[in-house]
Amino acid sequence: MAEETDCLFCKIAEGQVPSTKVYEDDTVYAFKDINPMSEVHVLVIPKKHYPNAAAVAAADPQLLAHIVETAQKIADDQCDGAYHLLFNTGAAAGQTVFHCHAHVLGGRPDPAKLAGALA
Ligand code: AMP
Ligand code: ZN
């Protein structure tokens, strides 16, 4: 379903690059962030490639809603439903992977990493 050959998160969604799966269905995939900023740090991605959240919203608003619902479900399971939902958009704002991903951040934060991510 994913289609950008040179995209890390397309490869993760397709299982070509290993990840620690948290949730999967037909349209989204969720996995643990490799460098967690918080006790709970899960990335939720659409299986189809979009460069950022606004592109998903423009092309398929229901898919963006499903990403948010999935984030809530993961937070309900892992951190009592309390979490930050972060979409970095643009390199200057810290986006490093240009495949839409929602950071689900819950539990005890790592303040240094969190501050670095938003700097
Ligand atoms: P961003 O800076 O918003 O583009 O977020 C990219 C996130 O992807 C960072 O938090 C990275 O730690 C995470 N990341 C990069 N490579 C991997 C990987 N192979 N598996 C899991 N998470 C990754
Ligand atoms: Zn991609």
Short mmCIF file of N, CA and C and ligand atoms in Angstrom, two decimals:
data_model
loop_
_atom_site.label_atom_id
_atom_site.label_comp_id
_atom_site.label_asym_id
_atom_site.label_seq_id
_atom_site.Cartn_x
_atom_site.Cartn_y
_atom_site.Cartn_z
N MET A 1 0.85 -1.21 0.00
CA MET A 1 0.00 0.00 0.00
C MET A 1 0.88 1.25 0.00
N ALA A 2 1.94 1.22 0.83
CA ALA A 2 2.87 2.35 0.81
C ALA A 2 3.61 2.34 -0.53
N GLU A 3 4.14 3.49 -0.92
CA GLU A 3 4.63 3.52 -2.31
C GLU A 3 5.92 4.26 -2.57
N GLU A 4 6.41 5.06 -1.59
CA GLU A 4 7.65 5.79 -1.85
C GLU A 4 8.83 4.85 -1.57
N THR A 5 9.62 4.57 -2.59
CA THR A 5 10.66 3.55 -2.45
C THR A 5 11.75 3.96 -1.47
N ASP A 6 11.99 5.25 -1.34
CA ASP A 6 13.10 5.68 -0.51
C ASP A 6 12.65 6.22 0.85
N CYS A 7 11.47 5.82 1.30
CA CYS A 7 10.92 6.39 2.54
C CYS A 7 11.02 5.36 3.66
N LEU A 8 11.69 5.75 4.76
CA LEU A 8 11.89 4.83 5.89
C LEU A 8 10.56 4.32 6.43
N PHE A 9 9.57 5.21 6.58
CA PHE A 9 8.32 4.77 7.22
C PHE A 9 7.46 3.95 6.26
N CYS A 10 7.57 4.16 4.94
CA CYS A 10 6.93 3.21 4.00
C CYS A 10 7.52 1.82 4.21
N LYS A 11 8.84 1.77 4.38
CA LYS A 11 9.50 0.47 4.56
C LYS A 11 9.09 -0.17 5.89
N ILE A 12 8.95 0.64 6.92
CA ILE A 12 8.48 0.10 8.21
C ILE A 12 7.05 -0.41 8.06
N ALA A 13 6.18 0.37 7.39
CA ALA A 13 4.77 -0.06 7.22
C ALA A 13 4.70 -1.37 6.44
N GLU A 14 5.63 -1.57 5.54
CA GLU A 14 5.63 -2.79 4.72
C GLU A 14 6.41 -3.94 5.35
N GLY A 15 7.05 -3.68 6.49
CA GLY A 15 7.80 -4.74 7.17
C GLY A 15 9.19 -4.96 6.60
N GLN A 16 9.65 -4.07 5.70
CA GLN A 16 11.00 -4.22 5.12
C GLN A 16 12.07 -3.74 6.08
N VAL A 17 11.67 -2.85 6.99
CA VAL A 17 12.56 -2.40 8.07
C VAL A 17 11.87 -2.80 9.37
N PRO A 18 12.62 -3.44 10.30
CA PRO A 18 11.97 -3.92 11.53
C PRO A 18 11.51 -2.80 12.45
N SER A 19 10.47 -3.06 13.20
CA SER A 19 9.99 -2.10 14.19
C SER A 19 9.23 -2.89 15.25
N THR A 20 8.99 -2.23 16.37
CA THR A 20 8.22 -2.88 17.45
C THR A 20 6.77 -2.44 17.30
N LYS A 21 5.97 -3.35 16.77
CA LYS A 21 4.57 -3.01 16.45
C LYS A 21 3.73 -2.84 17.71
N VAL A 22 2.91 -1.80 17.71
CA VAL A 22 1.98 -1.57 18.80
C VAL A 22 0.54 -1.82 18.33
N TYR A 23 0.25 -1.49 17.07
CA TYR A 23 -1.10 -1.65 16.53
C TYR A 23 -1.00 -1.62 15.00
N GLU A 24 -1.92 -2.36 14.38
CA GLU A 24 -1.98 -2.32 12.91
C GLU A 24 -3.38 -2.65 12.45
N ASP A 25 -3.84 -1.96 11.41
CA ASP A 25 -5.06 -2.38 10.72
C ASP A 25 -4.85 -2.12 9.23
N ASP A 26 -5.93 -2.03 8.46
CA ASP A 26 -5.77 -1.91 7.00
C ASP A 26 -5.10 -0.60 6.58
N THR A 27 -5.28 0.45 7.35
CA THR A 27 -4.84 1.77 6.88
C THR A 27 -3.76 2.43 7.74
N VAL A 28 -3.59 1.99 8.98
CA VAL A 28 -2.58 2.61 9.84
C VAL A 28 -1.68 1.56 10.47
N TYR A 29 -0.48 2.03 10.86
CA TYR A 29 0.49 1.18 11.56
C TYR A 29 1.07 2.01 12.70
N ALA A 30 1.22 1.40 13.87
CA ALA A 30 1.79 2.11 15.02
C ALA A 30 2.94 1.29 15.59
N PHE A 31 4.00 1.99 15.96
CA PHE A 31 5.21 1.31 16.45
C PHE A 31 5.94 2.20 17.43
N LYS A 32 6.81 1.56 18.25
CA LYS A 32 7.55 2.32 19.26
C LYS A 32 8.62 3.18 18.60
N ASP A 33 8.74 4.41 19.07
CA ASP A 33 9.82 5.27 18.59
C ASP A 33 11.16 4.72 19.09
N ILE A 34 12.15 4.74 18.21
CA ILE A 34 13.45 4.15 18.52
C ILE A 34 14.24 4.98 19.54
N ASN A 35 13.88 6.25 19.69
CA ASN A 35 14.59 7.16 20.59
C ASN A 35 13.56 7.91 21.44
N PRO A 36 12.96 7.20 22.42
CA PRO A 36 11.76 7.75 23.11
C PRO A 36 12.03 9.03 23.90
N MET A 37 11.13 9.98 23.74
CA MET A 37 11.20 11.25 24.49
C MET A 37 10.37 11.18 25.77
N SER A 38 9.65 10.07 25.92
CA SER A 38 8.73 9.95 27.03
C SER A 38 8.57 8.46 27.32
N GLU A 39 8.08 8.15 28.51
CA GLU A 39 7.89 6.75 28.91
C GLU A 39 7.09 6.00 27.83
N VAL A 40 6.03 6.63 27.36
CA VAL A 40 5.28 6.11 26.22
C VAL A 40 5.59 7.01 25.03
N HIS A 41 6.15 6.45 23.98
CA HIS A 41 6.42 7.22 22.76
C HIS A 41 6.19 6.29 21.57
N VAL A 42 5.00 6.45 21.00
CA VAL A 42 4.58 5.60 19.89
C VAL A 42 4.33 6.50 18.68
N LEU A 43 4.68 6.00 17.51
CA LEU A 43 4.42 6.72 16.26
C LEU A 43 3.26 6.03 15.54
N VAL A 44 2.27 6.82 15.13
CA VAL A 44 1.15 6.29 14.35
C VAL A 44 1.28 6.84 12.93
N ILE A 45 1.33 5.95 11.95
CA ILE A 45 1.50 6.40 10.56
C ILE A 45 0.39 5.81 9.69
N PRO A 46 0.01 6.57 8.64
CA PRO A 46 -0.84 5.97 7.62
C PRO A 46 0.03 5.01 6.80
N LYS A 47 -0.55 3.89 6.36
CA LYS A 47 0.24 2.96 5.53
C LYS A 47 0.56 3.60 4.19
N LYS A 48 -0.37 4.40 3.69
CA LYS A 48 -0.14 5.11 2.43
C LYS A 48 0.77 6.31 2.70
N HIS A 49 1.64 6.60 1.76
CA HIS A 49 2.58 7.70 1.96
C HIS A 49 1.93 9.07 1.76
N TYR A 50 2.03 9.90 2.79
CA TYR A 50 1.71 11.33 2.70
C TYR A 50 2.84 12.05 3.41
N PRO A 51 3.26 13.22 2.93
CA PRO A 51 4.43 13.86 3.54
C PRO A 51 4.18 14.44 4.93
N ASN A 52 2.94 14.79 5.25
CA ASN A 52 2.66 15.38 6.56
C ASN A 52 1.16 15.30 6.86
N ALA A 53 0.79 15.76 8.05
CA ALA A 53 -0.61 15.62 8.50
C ALA A 53 -1.57 16.43 7.63
N ALA A 54 -1.14 17.62 7.21
CA ALA A 54 -2.03 18.46 6.41
C ALA A 54 -2.32 17.80 5.06
N ALA A 55 -1.35 17.11 4.51
CA ALA A 55 -1.57 16.41 3.24
C ALA A 55 -2.58 15.28 3.41
N VAL A 56 -2.53 14.61 4.57
CA VAL A 56 -3.54 13.57 4.84
C VAL A 56 -4.91 14.23 4.97
N ALA A 57 -4.98 15.33 5.71
CA ALA A 57 -6.26 16.02 5.93
C ALA A 57 -6.88 16.45 4.60
N ALA A 58 -6.03 16.93 3.68
CA ALA A 58 -6.54 17.41 2.40
C ALA A 58 -7.03 16.26 1.52
N ALA A 59 -6.29 15.14 1.55
CA ALA A 59 -6.60 14.04 0.63
C ALA A 59 -7.63 13.07 1.20
N ASP A 60 -7.61 12.89 2.52
CA ASP A 60 -8.40 11.81 3.12
C ASP A 60 -8.67 12.14 4.59
N PRO A 61 -9.61 13.06 4.86
CA PRO A 61 -9.84 13.52 6.24
C PRO A 61 -10.19 12.37 7.19
N GLN A 62 -10.88 11.36 6.68
CA GLN A 62 -11.24 10.23 7.56
C GLN A 62 -10.00 9.48 8.03
N LEU A 63 -8.99 9.45 7.18
CA LEU A 63 -7.75 8.77 7.56
C LEU A 63 -7.06 9.55 8.68
N LEU A 64 -7.08 10.88 8.59
CA LEU A 64 -6.47 11.67 9.66
C LEU A 64 -7.24 11.44 10.97
N ALA A 65 -8.56 11.40 10.87
CA ALA A 65 -9.37 11.12 12.07
C ALA A 65 -9.02 9.74 12.63
N HIS A 66 -8.77 8.81 11.75
CA HIS A 66 -8.45 7.45 12.21
C HIS A 66 -7.08 7.41 12.90
N ILE A 67 -6.15 8.21 12.42
CA ILE A 67 -4.84 8.31 13.08
C ILE A 67 -5.03 8.83 14.51
N VAL A 68 -5.88 9.86 14.65
CA VAL A 68 -6.12 10.43 15.99
C VAL A 68 -6.84 9.42 16.89
N GLU A 69 -7.83 8.72 16.34
CA GLU A 69 -8.52 7.69 17.13
C GLU A 69 -7.57 6.59 17.58
N THR A 70 -6.65 6.23 16.70
CA THR A 70 -5.67 5.19 17.03
C THR A 70 -4.74 5.67 18.14
N ALA A 71 -4.34 6.92 18.06
CA ALA A 71 -3.50 7.50 19.12
C ALA A 71 -4.23 7.42 20.47
N GLN A 72 -5.51 7.76 20.46
CA GLN A 72 -6.30 7.71 21.70
C GLN A 72 -6.36 6.28 22.25
N LYS A 73 -6.59 5.32 21.37
CA LYS A 73 -6.69 3.92 21.79
C LYS A 73 -5.37 3.46 22.42
N ILE A 74 -4.26 3.83 21.81
CA ILE A 74 -2.95 3.44 22.34
C ILE A 74 -2.73 4.10 23.71
N ALA A 75 -3.09 5.38 23.81
CA ALA A 75 -2.92 6.09 25.08
C ALA A 75 -3.86 5.50 26.15
N ASP A 76 -5.06 5.10 25.75
CA ASP A 76 -5.97 4.44 26.71
C ASP A 76 -5.32 3.18 27.26
N ASP A 77 -4.64 2.44 26.39
CA ASP A 77 -4.00 1.18 26.79
C ASP A 77 -2.74 1.42 27.63
N GLN A 78 -1.98 2.45 27.29
CA GLN A 78 -0.62 2.55 27.84
C GLN A 78 -0.41 3.65 28.87
N CYS A 79 -1.26 4.68 28.88
CA CYS A 79 -1.02 5.79 29.82
C CYS A 79 -2.33 6.47 30.24
N ASP A 80 -3.34 5.67 30.52
CA ASP A 80 -4.60 6.16 31.08
C ASP A 80 -5.26 7.25 30.23
N GLY A 81 -5.00 7.23 28.94
CA GLY A 81 -5.69 8.15 28.03
C GLY A 81 -5.18 9.58 28.06
N ALA A 82 -4.05 9.82 28.76
CA ALA A 82 -3.49 11.18 28.83
C ALA A 82 -2.21 11.24 28.01
N TYR A 83 -2.15 12.16 27.06
CA TYR A 83 -0.99 12.15 26.15
C TYR A 83 -0.90 13.47 25.38
N HIS A 84 0.27 13.67 24.80
CA HIS A 84 0.46 14.75 23.84
C HIS A 84 0.43 14.12 22.45
N LEU A 85 -0.16 14.83 21.50
CA LEU A 85 -0.19 14.36 20.12
C LEU A 85 0.56 15.40 19.29
N LEU A 86 1.67 14.97 18.67
CA LEU A 86 2.58 15.92 18.01
C LEU A 86 2.82 15.52 16.56
N PHE A 87 2.59 16.47 15.66
CA PHE A 87 2.93 16.27 14.25
C PHE A 87 3.97 17.31 13.89
N ASN A 88 5.24 16.98 13.88
CA ASN A 88 6.24 17.94 13.38
C ASN A 88 6.03 18.09 11.88
N THR A 89 6.03 19.33 11.43
CA THR A 89 5.80 19.57 10.00
C THR A 89 6.81 20.58 9.49
N GLY A 90 7.70 20.11 8.60
CA GLY A 90 8.76 20.96 8.06
C GLY A 90 10.07 20.73 8.79
N ALA A 91 11.16 20.75 8.03
CA ALA A 91 12.48 20.49 8.61
C ALA A 91 12.81 21.49 9.70
N ALA A 92 12.42 22.74 9.52
CA ALA A 92 12.75 23.78 10.50
C ALA A 92 12.03 23.54 11.83
N ALA A 93 10.96 22.76 11.80
CA ALA A 93 10.23 22.42 13.03
C ALA A 93 10.62 21.04 13.54
N GLY A 94 11.67 20.47 12.97
CA GLY A 94 12.18 19.21 13.51
C GLY A 94 11.70 17.96 12.80
N GLN A 95 10.94 18.12 11.69
CA GLN A 95 10.53 16.91 10.97
C GLN A 95 11.75 16.31 10.26
N THR A 96 12.00 15.05 10.53
CA THR A 96 13.16 14.39 9.91
C THR A 96 12.73 13.27 8.97
N VAL A 97 11.53 12.75 9.16
CA VAL A 97 11.01 11.71 8.27
C VAL A 97 9.77 12.27 7.60
N PHE A 98 9.80 12.33 6.27
CA PHE A 98 8.74 13.06 5.55
C PHE A 98 7.65 12.11 5.07
N HIS A 99 7.21 11.30 6.03
CA HIS A 99 6.02 10.45 5.91
C HIS A 99 5.22 10.77 7.16
N CYS A 100 3.98 11.23 6.99
CA CYS A 100 3.17 11.67 8.13
C CYS A 100 3.28 10.71 9.31
N HIS A 101 3.55 11.26 10.50
CA HIS A 101 3.54 10.43 11.70
C HIS A 101 3.09 11.26 12.88
N ALA A 102 2.21 10.66 13.68
CA ALA A 102 1.76 11.28 14.93
C ALA A 102 2.61 10.71 16.05
N HIS A 103 3.25 11.60 16.81
CA HIS A 103 3.94 11.17 18.02
C HIS A 103 2.89 11.10 19.13
N VAL A 104 2.75 9.94 19.76
CA VAL A 104 1.90 9.80 20.94
C VAL A 104 2.83 9.75 22.14
N LEU A 105 2.78 10.80 22.97
CA LEU A 105 3.73 10.96 24.07
C LEU A 105 2.96 10.94 25.39
N GLY A 106 3.27 9.96 26.23
CA GLY A 106 2.56 9.88 27.51
C GLY A 106 3.48 9.38 28.61
N GLY A 107 2.95 9.37 29.81
CA GLY A 107 3.75 8.93 30.96
C GLY A 107 4.83 9.93 31.29
N ARG A 108 5.86 9.44 31.96
CA ARG A 108 6.94 10.31 32.43
C ARG A 108 7.79 10.80 31.26
N PRO A 109 7.92 12.12 31.05
CA PRO A 109 8.71 12.61 29.93
C PRO A 109 10.21 12.60 30.24
N ASP A 110 11.03 12.59 29.19
CA ASP A 110 12.48 12.82 29.31
C ASP A 110 12.67 14.29 28.94
N PRO A 111 12.79 15.18 29.96
CA PRO A 111 12.74 16.62 29.69
C PRO A 111 13.78 17.10 28.69
N ALA A 112 15.01 16.55 28.78
CA ALA A 112 16.07 17.03 27.88
C ALA A 112 15.73 16.69 26.43
N LYS A 113 15.27 15.48 26.21
CA LYS A 113 14.94 15.07 24.84
C LYS A 113 13.73 15.82 24.31
N LEU A 114 12.77 16.02 25.20
CA LEU A 114 11.55 16.73 24.79
C LEU A 114 11.88 18.17 24.42
N ALA A 115 12.71 18.81 25.23
CA ALA A 115 13.09 20.20 24.94
C ALA A 115 13.87 20.27 23.62
N GLY A 116 14.77 19.31 23.42
CA GLY A 116 15.54 19.26 22.18
C GLY A 116 14.65 19.11 20.98
N ALA A 117 13.60 18.30 21.11
CA ALA A 117 12.72 18.02 19.97
C ALA A 117 11.93 19.26 19.56
N LEU A 118 11.67 20.15 20.51
CA LEU A 118 10.85 21.33 20.21
C LEU A 118 11.70 22.58 19.99
N ALA A 119 13.03 22.43 20.13
CA ALA A 119 13.91 23.61 20.00
C ALA A 119 14.00 24.05 18.53
P1 AMP B 1 10.25 13.63 13.40
O1 AMP B 1 11.49 14.25 13.96
O2 AMP B 1 8.97 14.26 13.87
O3 AMP B 1 10.30 13.50 11.88
O4 AMP B 1 10.17 12.18 14.01
C1 AMP B 1 10.85 11.08 13.50
C2 AMP B 1 10.90 10.09 14.63
O5 AMP B 1 11.19 8.82 14.08
C3 AMP B 1 11.97 10.39 15.67
O6 AMP B 1 11.36 10.53 16.95
C4 AMP B 1 12.89 9.16 15.60
O7 AMP B 1 13.38 8.77 16.87
C5 AMP B 1 11.98 8.12 15.00
N1 AMP B 1 12.63 7.06 14.24
C6 AMP B 1 13.59 7.20 13.30
N2 AMP B 1 13.93 6.00 12.79
C7 AMP B 1 13.16 5.09 13.44
C8 AMP B 1 13.05 3.65 13.37
N3 AMP B 1 13.80 2.92 12.54
N4 AMP B 1 12.17 3.05 14.20
C9 AMP B 1 11.43 3.77 15.06
N5 AMP B 1 11.47 5.12 15.16
C10 AMP B 1 12.33 5.76 14.37
ZN ZN B 2 6.47 6.94 3.12
#
